[in-house]
mmCIF file of C-alpha atoms in Angstrom:
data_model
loop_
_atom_site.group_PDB
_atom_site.id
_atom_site.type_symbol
_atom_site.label_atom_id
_atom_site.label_comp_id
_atom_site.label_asym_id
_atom_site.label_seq_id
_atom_site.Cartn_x
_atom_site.Cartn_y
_atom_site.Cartn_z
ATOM 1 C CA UNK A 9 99.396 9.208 -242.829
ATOM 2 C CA UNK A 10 96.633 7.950 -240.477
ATOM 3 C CA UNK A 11 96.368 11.651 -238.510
ATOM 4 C CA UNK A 12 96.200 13.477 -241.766
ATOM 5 C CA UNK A 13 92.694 13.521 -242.086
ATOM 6 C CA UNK A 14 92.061 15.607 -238.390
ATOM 7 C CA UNK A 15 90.431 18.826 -238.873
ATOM 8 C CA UNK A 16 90.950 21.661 -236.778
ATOM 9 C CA UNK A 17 89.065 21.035 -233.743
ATOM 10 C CA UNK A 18 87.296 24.409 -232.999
ATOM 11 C CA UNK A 19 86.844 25.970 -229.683
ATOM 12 C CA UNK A 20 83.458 26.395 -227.184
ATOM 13 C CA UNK A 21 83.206 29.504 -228.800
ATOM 14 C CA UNK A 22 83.386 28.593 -232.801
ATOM 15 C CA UNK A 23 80.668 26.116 -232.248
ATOM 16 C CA UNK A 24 78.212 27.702 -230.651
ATOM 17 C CA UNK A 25 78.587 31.043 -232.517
ATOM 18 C CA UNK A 26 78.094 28.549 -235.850
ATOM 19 C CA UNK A 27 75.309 26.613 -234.213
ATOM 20 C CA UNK A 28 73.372 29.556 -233.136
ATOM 21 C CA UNK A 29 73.969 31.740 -236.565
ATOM 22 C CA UNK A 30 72.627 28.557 -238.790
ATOM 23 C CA UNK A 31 69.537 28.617 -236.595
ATOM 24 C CA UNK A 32 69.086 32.344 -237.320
ATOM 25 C CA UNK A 33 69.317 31.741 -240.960
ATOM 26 C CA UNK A 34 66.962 29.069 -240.590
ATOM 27 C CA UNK A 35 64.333 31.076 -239.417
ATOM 28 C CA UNK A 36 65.204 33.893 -241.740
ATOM 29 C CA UNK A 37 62.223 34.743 -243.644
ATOM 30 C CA UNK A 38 59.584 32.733 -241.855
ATOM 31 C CA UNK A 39 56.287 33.934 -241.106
ATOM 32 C CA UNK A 40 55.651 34.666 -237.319
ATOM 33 C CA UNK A 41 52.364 35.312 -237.158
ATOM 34 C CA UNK A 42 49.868 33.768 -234.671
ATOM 35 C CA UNK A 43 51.084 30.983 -232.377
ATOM 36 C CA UNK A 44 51.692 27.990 -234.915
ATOM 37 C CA UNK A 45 53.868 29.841 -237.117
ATOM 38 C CA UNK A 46 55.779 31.061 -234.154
ATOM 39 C CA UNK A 47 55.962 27.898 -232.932
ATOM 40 C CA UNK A 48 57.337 25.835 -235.962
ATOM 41 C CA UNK A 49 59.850 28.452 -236.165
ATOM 42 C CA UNK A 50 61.222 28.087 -232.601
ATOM 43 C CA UNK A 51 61.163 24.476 -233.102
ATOM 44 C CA UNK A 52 62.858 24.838 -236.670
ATOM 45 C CA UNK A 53 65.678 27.253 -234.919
ATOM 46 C CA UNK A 54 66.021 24.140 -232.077
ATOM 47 C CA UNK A 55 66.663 21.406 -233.975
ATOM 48 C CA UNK A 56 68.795 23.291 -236.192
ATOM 49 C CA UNK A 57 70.869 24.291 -233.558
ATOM 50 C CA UNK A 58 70.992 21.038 -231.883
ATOM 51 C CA UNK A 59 71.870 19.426 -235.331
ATOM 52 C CA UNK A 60 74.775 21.472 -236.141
ATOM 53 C CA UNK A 61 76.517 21.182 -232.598
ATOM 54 C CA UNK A 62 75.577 17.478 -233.071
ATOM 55 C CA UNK A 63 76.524 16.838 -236.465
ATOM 56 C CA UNK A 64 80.110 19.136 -235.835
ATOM 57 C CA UNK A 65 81.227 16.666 -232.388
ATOM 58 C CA UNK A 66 80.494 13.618 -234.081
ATOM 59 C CA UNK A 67 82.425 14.484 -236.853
ATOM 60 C CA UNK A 68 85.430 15.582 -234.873
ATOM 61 C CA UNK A 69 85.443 11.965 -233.038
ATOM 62 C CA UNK A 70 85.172 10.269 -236.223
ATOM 63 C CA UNK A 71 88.158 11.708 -237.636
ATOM 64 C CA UNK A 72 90.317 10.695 -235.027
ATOM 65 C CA UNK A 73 91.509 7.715 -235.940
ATOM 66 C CA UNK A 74 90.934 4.354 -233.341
ATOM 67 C CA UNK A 75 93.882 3.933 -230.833
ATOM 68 C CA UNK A 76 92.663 0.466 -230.466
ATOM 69 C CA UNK A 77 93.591 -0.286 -234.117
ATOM 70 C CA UNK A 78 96.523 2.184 -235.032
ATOM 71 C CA UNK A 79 99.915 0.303 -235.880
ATOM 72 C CA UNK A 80 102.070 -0.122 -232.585
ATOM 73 C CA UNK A 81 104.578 2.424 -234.161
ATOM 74 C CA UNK A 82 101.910 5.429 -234.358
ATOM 75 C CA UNK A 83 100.708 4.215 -230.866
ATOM 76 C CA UNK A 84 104.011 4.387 -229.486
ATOM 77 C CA UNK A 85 105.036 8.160 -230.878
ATOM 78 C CA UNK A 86 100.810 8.844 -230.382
ATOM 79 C CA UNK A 87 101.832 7.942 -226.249
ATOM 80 C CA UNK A 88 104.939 10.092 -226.192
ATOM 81 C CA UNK A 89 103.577 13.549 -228.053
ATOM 82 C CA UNK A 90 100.220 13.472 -226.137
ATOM 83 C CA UNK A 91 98.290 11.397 -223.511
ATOM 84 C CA UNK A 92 96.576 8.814 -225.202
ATOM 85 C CA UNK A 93 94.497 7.891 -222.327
ATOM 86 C CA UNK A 94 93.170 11.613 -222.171
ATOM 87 C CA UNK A 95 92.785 11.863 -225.663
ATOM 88 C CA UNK A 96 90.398 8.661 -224.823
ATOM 89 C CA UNK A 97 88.501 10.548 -222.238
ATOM 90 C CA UNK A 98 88.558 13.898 -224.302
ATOM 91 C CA UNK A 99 86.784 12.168 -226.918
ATOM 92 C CA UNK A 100 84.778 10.187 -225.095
ATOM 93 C CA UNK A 101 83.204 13.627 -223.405
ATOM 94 C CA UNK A 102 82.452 15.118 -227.035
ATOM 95 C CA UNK A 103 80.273 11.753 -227.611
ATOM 96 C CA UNK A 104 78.719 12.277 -224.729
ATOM 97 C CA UNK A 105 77.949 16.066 -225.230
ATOM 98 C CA UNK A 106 76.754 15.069 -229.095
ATOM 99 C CA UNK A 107 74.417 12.428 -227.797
ATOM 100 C CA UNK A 108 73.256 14.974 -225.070
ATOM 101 C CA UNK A 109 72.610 18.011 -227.240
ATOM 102 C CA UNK A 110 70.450 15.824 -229.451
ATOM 103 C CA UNK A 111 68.040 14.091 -227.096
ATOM 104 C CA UNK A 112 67.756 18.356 -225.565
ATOM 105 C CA UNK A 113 67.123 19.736 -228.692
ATOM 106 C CA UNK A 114 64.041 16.677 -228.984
ATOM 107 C CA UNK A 115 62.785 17.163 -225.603
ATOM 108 C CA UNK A 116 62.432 21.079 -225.584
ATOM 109 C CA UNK A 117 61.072 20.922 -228.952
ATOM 110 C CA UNK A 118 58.152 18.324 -227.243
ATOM 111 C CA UNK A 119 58.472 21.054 -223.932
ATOM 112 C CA UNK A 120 57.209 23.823 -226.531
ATOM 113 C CA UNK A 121 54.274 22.298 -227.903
ATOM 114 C CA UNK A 122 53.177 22.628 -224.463
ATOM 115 C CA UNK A 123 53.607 26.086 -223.853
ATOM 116 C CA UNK A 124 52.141 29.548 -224.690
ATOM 117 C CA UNK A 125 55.224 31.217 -224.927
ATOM 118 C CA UNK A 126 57.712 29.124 -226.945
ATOM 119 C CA UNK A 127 60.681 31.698 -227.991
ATOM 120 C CA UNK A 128 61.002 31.471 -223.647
ATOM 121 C CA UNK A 129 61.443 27.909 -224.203
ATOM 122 C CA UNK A 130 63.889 28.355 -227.244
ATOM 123 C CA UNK A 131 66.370 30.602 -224.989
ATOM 124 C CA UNK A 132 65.862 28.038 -222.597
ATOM 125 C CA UNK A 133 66.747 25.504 -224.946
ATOM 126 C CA UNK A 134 70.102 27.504 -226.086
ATOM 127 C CA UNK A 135 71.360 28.197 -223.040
ATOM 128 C CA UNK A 136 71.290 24.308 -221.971
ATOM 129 C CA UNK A 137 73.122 23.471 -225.260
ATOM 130 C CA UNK A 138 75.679 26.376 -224.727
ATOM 131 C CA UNK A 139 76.484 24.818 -221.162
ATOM 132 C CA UNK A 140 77.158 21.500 -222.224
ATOM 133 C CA UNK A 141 79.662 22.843 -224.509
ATOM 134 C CA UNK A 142 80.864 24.909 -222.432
ATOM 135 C CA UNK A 143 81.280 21.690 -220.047
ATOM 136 C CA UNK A 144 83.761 20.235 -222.582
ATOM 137 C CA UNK A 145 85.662 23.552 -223.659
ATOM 138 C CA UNK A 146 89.017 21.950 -221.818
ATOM 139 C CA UNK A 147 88.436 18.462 -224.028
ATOM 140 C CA UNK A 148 88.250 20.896 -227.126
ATOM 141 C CA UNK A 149 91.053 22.643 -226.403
ATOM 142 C CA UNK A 150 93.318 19.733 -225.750
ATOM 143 C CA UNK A 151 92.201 17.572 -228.661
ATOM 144 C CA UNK A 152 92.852 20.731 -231.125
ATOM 145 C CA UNK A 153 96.730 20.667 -229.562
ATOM 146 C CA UNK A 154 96.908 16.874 -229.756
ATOM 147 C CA UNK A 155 95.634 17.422 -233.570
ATOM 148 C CA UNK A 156 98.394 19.868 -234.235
ATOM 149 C CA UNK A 157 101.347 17.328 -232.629
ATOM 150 C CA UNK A 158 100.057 14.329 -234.651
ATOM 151 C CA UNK A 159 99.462 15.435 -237.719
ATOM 152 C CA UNK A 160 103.444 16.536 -237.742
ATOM 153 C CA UNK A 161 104.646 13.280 -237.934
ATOM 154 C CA UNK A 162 105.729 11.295 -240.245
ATOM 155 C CA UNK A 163 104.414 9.015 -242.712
ATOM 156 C CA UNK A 164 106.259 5.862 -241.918
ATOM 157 C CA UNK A 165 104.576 2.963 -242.762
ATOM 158 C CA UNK A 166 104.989 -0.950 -241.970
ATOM 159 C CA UNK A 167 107.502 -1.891 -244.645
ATOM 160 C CA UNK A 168 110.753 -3.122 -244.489
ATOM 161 C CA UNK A 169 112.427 -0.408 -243.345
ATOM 162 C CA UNK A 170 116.718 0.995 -243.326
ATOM 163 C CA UNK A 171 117.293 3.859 -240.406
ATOM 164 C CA UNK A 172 120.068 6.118 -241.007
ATOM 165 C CA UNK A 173 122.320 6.497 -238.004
ATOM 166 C CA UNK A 174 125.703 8.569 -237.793
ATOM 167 C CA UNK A 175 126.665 11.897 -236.176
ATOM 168 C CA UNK A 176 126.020 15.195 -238.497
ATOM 169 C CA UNK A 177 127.527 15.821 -241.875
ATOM 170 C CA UNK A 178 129.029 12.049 -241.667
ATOM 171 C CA UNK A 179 127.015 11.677 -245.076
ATOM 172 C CA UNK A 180 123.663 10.262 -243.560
ATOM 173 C CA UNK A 181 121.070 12.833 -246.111
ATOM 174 C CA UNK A 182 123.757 11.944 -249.001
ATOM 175 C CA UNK A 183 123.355 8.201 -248.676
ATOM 176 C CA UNK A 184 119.350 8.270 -248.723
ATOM 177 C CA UNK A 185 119.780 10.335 -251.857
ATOM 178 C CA UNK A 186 121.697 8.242 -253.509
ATOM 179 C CA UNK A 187 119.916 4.505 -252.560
ATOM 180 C CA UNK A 188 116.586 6.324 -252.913
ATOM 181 C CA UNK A 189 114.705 6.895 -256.664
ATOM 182 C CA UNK A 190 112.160 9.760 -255.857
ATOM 183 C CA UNK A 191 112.660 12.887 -254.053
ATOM 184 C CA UNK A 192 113.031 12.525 -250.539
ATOM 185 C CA UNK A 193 110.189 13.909 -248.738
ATOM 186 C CA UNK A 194 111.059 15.815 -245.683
ATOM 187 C CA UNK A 195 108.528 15.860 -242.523
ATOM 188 C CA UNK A 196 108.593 17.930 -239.906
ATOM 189 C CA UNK A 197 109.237 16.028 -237.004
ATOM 190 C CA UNK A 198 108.599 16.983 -233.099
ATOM 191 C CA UNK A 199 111.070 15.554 -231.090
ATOM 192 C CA UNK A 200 113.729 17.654 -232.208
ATOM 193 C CA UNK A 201 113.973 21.119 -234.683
ATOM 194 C CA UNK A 202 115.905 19.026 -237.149
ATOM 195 C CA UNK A 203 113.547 17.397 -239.637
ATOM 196 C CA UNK A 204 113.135 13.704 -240.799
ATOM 197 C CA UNK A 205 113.870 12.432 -244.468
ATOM 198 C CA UNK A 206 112.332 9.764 -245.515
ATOM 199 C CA UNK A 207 113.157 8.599 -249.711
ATOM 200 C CA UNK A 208 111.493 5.081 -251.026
ATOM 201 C CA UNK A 209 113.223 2.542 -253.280
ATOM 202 C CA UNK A 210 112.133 -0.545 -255.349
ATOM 203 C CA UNK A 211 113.251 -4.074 -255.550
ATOM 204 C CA UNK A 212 111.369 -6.218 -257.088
ATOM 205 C CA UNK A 213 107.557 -6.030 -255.896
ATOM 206 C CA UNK A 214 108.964 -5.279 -252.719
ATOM 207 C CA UNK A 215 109.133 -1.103 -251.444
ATOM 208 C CA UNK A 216 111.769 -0.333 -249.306
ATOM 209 C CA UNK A 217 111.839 3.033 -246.759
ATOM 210 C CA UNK A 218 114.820 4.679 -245.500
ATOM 211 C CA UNK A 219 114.770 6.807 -242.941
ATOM 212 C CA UNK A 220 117.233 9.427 -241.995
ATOM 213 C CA UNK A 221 116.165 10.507 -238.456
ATOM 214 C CA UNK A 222 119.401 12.786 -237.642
ATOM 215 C CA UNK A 223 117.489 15.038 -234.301
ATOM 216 C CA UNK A 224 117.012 11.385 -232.561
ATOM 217 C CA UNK A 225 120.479 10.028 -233.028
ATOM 218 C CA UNK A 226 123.021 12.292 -233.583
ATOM 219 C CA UNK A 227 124.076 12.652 -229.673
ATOM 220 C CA UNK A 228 124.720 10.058 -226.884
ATOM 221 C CA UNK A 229 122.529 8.033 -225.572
ATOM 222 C CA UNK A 230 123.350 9.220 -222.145
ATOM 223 C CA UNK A 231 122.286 12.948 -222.764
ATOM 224 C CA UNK A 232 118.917 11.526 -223.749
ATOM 225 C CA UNK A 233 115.989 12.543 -222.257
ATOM 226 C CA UNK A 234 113.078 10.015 -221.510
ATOM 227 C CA UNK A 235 111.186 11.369 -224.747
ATOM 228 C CA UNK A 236 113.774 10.332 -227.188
ATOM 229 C CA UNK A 237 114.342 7.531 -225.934
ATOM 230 C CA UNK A 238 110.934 6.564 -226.302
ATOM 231 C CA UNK A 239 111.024 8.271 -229.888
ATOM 232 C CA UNK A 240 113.919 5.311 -230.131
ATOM 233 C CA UNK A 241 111.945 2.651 -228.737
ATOM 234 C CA UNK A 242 108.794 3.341 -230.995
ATOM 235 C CA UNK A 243 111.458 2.507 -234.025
ATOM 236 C CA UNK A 244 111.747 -0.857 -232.897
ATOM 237 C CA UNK A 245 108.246 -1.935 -233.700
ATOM 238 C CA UNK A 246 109.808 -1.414 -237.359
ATOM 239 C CA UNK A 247 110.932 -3.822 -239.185
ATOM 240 C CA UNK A 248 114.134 -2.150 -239.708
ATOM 241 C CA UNK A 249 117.802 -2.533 -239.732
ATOM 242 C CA UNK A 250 120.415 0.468 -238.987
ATOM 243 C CA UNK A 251 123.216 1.595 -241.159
ATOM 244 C CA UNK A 252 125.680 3.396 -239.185
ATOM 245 C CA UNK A 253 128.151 5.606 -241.363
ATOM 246 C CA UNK A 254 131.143 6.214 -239.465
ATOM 247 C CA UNK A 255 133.681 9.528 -240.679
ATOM 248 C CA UNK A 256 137.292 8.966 -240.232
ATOM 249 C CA UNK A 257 138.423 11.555 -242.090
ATOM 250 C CA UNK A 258 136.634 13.615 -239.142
ATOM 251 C CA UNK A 259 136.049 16.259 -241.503
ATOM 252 C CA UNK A 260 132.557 15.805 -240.109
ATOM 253 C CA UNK A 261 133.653 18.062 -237.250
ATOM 254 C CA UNK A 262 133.502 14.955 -234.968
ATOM 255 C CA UNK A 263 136.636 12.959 -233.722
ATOM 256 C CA UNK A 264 136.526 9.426 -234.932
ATOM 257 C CA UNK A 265 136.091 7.873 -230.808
ATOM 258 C CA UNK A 266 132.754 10.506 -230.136
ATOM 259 C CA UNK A 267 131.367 8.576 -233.592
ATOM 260 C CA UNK A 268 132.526 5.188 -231.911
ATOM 261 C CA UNK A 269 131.276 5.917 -228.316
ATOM 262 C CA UNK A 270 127.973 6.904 -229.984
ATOM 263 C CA UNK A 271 128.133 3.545 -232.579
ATOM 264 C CA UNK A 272 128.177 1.645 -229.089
ATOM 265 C CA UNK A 273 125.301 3.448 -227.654
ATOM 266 C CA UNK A 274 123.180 2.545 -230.860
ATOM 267 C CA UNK A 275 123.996 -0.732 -230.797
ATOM 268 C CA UNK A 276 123.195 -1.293 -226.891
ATOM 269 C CA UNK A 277 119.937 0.797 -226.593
ATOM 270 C CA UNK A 278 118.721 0.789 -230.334
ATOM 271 C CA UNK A 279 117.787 -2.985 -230.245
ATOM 272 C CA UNK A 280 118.048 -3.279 -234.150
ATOM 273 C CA UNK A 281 120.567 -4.783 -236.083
ATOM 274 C CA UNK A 282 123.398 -2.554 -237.140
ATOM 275 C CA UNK A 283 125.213 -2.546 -240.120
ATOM 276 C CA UNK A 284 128.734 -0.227 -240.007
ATOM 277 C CA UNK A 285 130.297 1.526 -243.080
ATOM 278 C CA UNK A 286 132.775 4.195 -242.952
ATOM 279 C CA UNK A 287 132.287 6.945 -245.328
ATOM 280 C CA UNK A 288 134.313 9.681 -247.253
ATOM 281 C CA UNK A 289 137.047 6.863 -248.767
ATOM 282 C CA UNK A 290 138.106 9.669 -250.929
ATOM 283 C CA UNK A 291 139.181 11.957 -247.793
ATOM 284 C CA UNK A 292 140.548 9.013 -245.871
ATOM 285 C CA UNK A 293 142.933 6.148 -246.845
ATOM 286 C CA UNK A 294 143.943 4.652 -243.875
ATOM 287 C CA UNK A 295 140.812 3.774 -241.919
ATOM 288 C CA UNK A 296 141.696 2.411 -238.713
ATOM 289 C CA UNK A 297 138.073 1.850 -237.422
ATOM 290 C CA UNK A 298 136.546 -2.006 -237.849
ATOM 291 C CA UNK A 299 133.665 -1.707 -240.118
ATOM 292 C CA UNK A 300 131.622 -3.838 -242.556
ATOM 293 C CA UNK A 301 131.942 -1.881 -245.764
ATOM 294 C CA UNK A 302 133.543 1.242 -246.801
ATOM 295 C CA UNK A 303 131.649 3.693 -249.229
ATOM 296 C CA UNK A 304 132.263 7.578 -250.563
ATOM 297 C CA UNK A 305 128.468 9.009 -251.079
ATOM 298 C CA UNK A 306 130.251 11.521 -252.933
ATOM 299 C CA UNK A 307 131.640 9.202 -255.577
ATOM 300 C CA UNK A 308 129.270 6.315 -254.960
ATOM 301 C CA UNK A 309 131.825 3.777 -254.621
ATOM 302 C CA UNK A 310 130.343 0.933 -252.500
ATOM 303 C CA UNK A 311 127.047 2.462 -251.966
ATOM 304 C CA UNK A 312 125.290 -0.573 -254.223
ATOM 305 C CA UNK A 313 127.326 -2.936 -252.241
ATOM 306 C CA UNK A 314 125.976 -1.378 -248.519
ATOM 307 C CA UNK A 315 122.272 -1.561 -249.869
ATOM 308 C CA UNK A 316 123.008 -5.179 -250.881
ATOM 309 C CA UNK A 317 124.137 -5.904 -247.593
ATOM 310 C CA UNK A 318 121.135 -4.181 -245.973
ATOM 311 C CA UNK A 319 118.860 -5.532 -247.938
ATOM 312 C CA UNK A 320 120.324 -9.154 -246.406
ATOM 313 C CA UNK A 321 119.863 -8.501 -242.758
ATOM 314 C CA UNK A 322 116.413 -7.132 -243.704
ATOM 315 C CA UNK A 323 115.652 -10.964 -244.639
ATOM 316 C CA UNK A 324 117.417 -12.469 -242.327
#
């Protein structure tokens, strides 16, 4: 997953404390006496300093990953967890600060070959590379919580793609289990404190996902708020089809018109082709509800048939 590989971003604190103990070290041992010894060990504590605040902000930009370049889907859930546009500025500001803590640490190292009394100049030189991150402890801060949001998503990733829609216990985690080979793998996701299953299947050459995202669809559209309806909206840019399962037997704990009113909702805000199949045959034999296919997850009667159908609508 493309925010997997963000590291902790650490605070104003972290990276001065590290900056300023590496120099330390690095003038550990060093002879101070006379002037030129003293000197090339201010200027050795400098640039070491300046290095490792340098080094540690570039490496923090570069591991977030270009919003110019990200798949639309990551942009999309990217937009609705955190401000992208700040994130943009955030980052932006450590560049800047990297950039800037480099050309200080050259100049006062140049400033102390000009000076009787260098370790004045050193101080000096900390204090101006403390301030400027100090300038950007807010961009630290934010990018660290940004970090933490994104790298809780999922991995979904831009294959051909079956979402799993239906109110709970209607057989939804059942039916990825059974259409799925492997495991699913289960990601915490943010929108909701329900999680997100995601299971993989083969056909062919081709690999399939399906995606059971139960905290984003399991309630009318109507008592969404603007988040998850964005969270709905960033599914679109998959190439997916939805598979609503339907309960009749109710044994769900839902009354088969709440599962119909919310079938509706799907199909007029979801913007994805839907494909209906009423579940639990073995609980209900007189299924009053219009549907494409009828399955039992429990039995797996008609399950092959509902991926087959999927799998249709995926190329058309």
């Amino acid at each position: 997953m493309i925010f997997e590989k963000i590291s902790t971003v650490p605070t104003e604190d972290e990276l001065v404390d590290k900056a300023f103990r590496r120099a330390s070290r690095a003038n550990a041992g060093k002879e101070r006496g006379g002037r030129e010894a003293a000197l090339k060990a201010d200027e050795s504590m400098v640039l070491t300093a300046g290095n490792i605040l340098t080094d540690n902000l570039s490496n923090i930009v570069r591991r977030f990953p270009s919003f110019e370049t990200i798949p639309p889907f990551y942009y999309e859930l990217a937009q609705i967890l955190v401000d992208v546009d700040r994130m943009r500025q955030s980052l932006s500001r450590l560049d800047w600060a990297s950039y800037k803590i480099h050309d200080l640490s050259r100049e006062y190292v140049q400033k102390m070959r000009g000076t009787p009394s260098s370790p004045q100049v050193r101080k000096e030189a900390f204090g101006r590379m403390a301030s400027v991150i100090s300038s950007i402890k807010k961009d630290l801060l934010y990018l660290n919580e940004a970090r933490n949001k994104l790298r809780k998503l999922p991995d979904v990733r831009e294959e051909p793609t079956i979402v799993v829609a239906g109110y709970p216990n209607v057989g939804k985690s059942s039916f990825v289990a059974a259409v799925t080979d492997a495991r699913p793998e289960v990601a915490s996701y943010p929108f909701t404190t329900k999680g997100v299953t995601i299971g993989h299947f083969m056909r062919g050459y081709n690999r399939y996902q399906v995606i059971d995202t139960p905290g984003l669809l399991d309630r009318p559209m109507s008592d969404r708020n603007e988040v998850e309806m964005q969270a709905i909206t960033a599914l679109k840019y998959l190439d997916a089809v939805v598979i609503f399962i339907l309960d009749p037997s109710e044994t769900c704990g839902y009354e088969i018109s709440q599962q119909v009113k919310l079938l509706d909702d799907v199909r007029d805000n979801f913007g994805l082709p839907v494909l209906v199949a009423a579940n639990k045959l073995d609980l209900c034999e007189n299924n009053t509800v219009k549907v494409d296919i009828e399955m039992s997850t429990l039995s797996g009667e008609g399950i092959d048939e509902a991926l087959s159908l999927l799998l249709e609508r995926l190329e058309e």
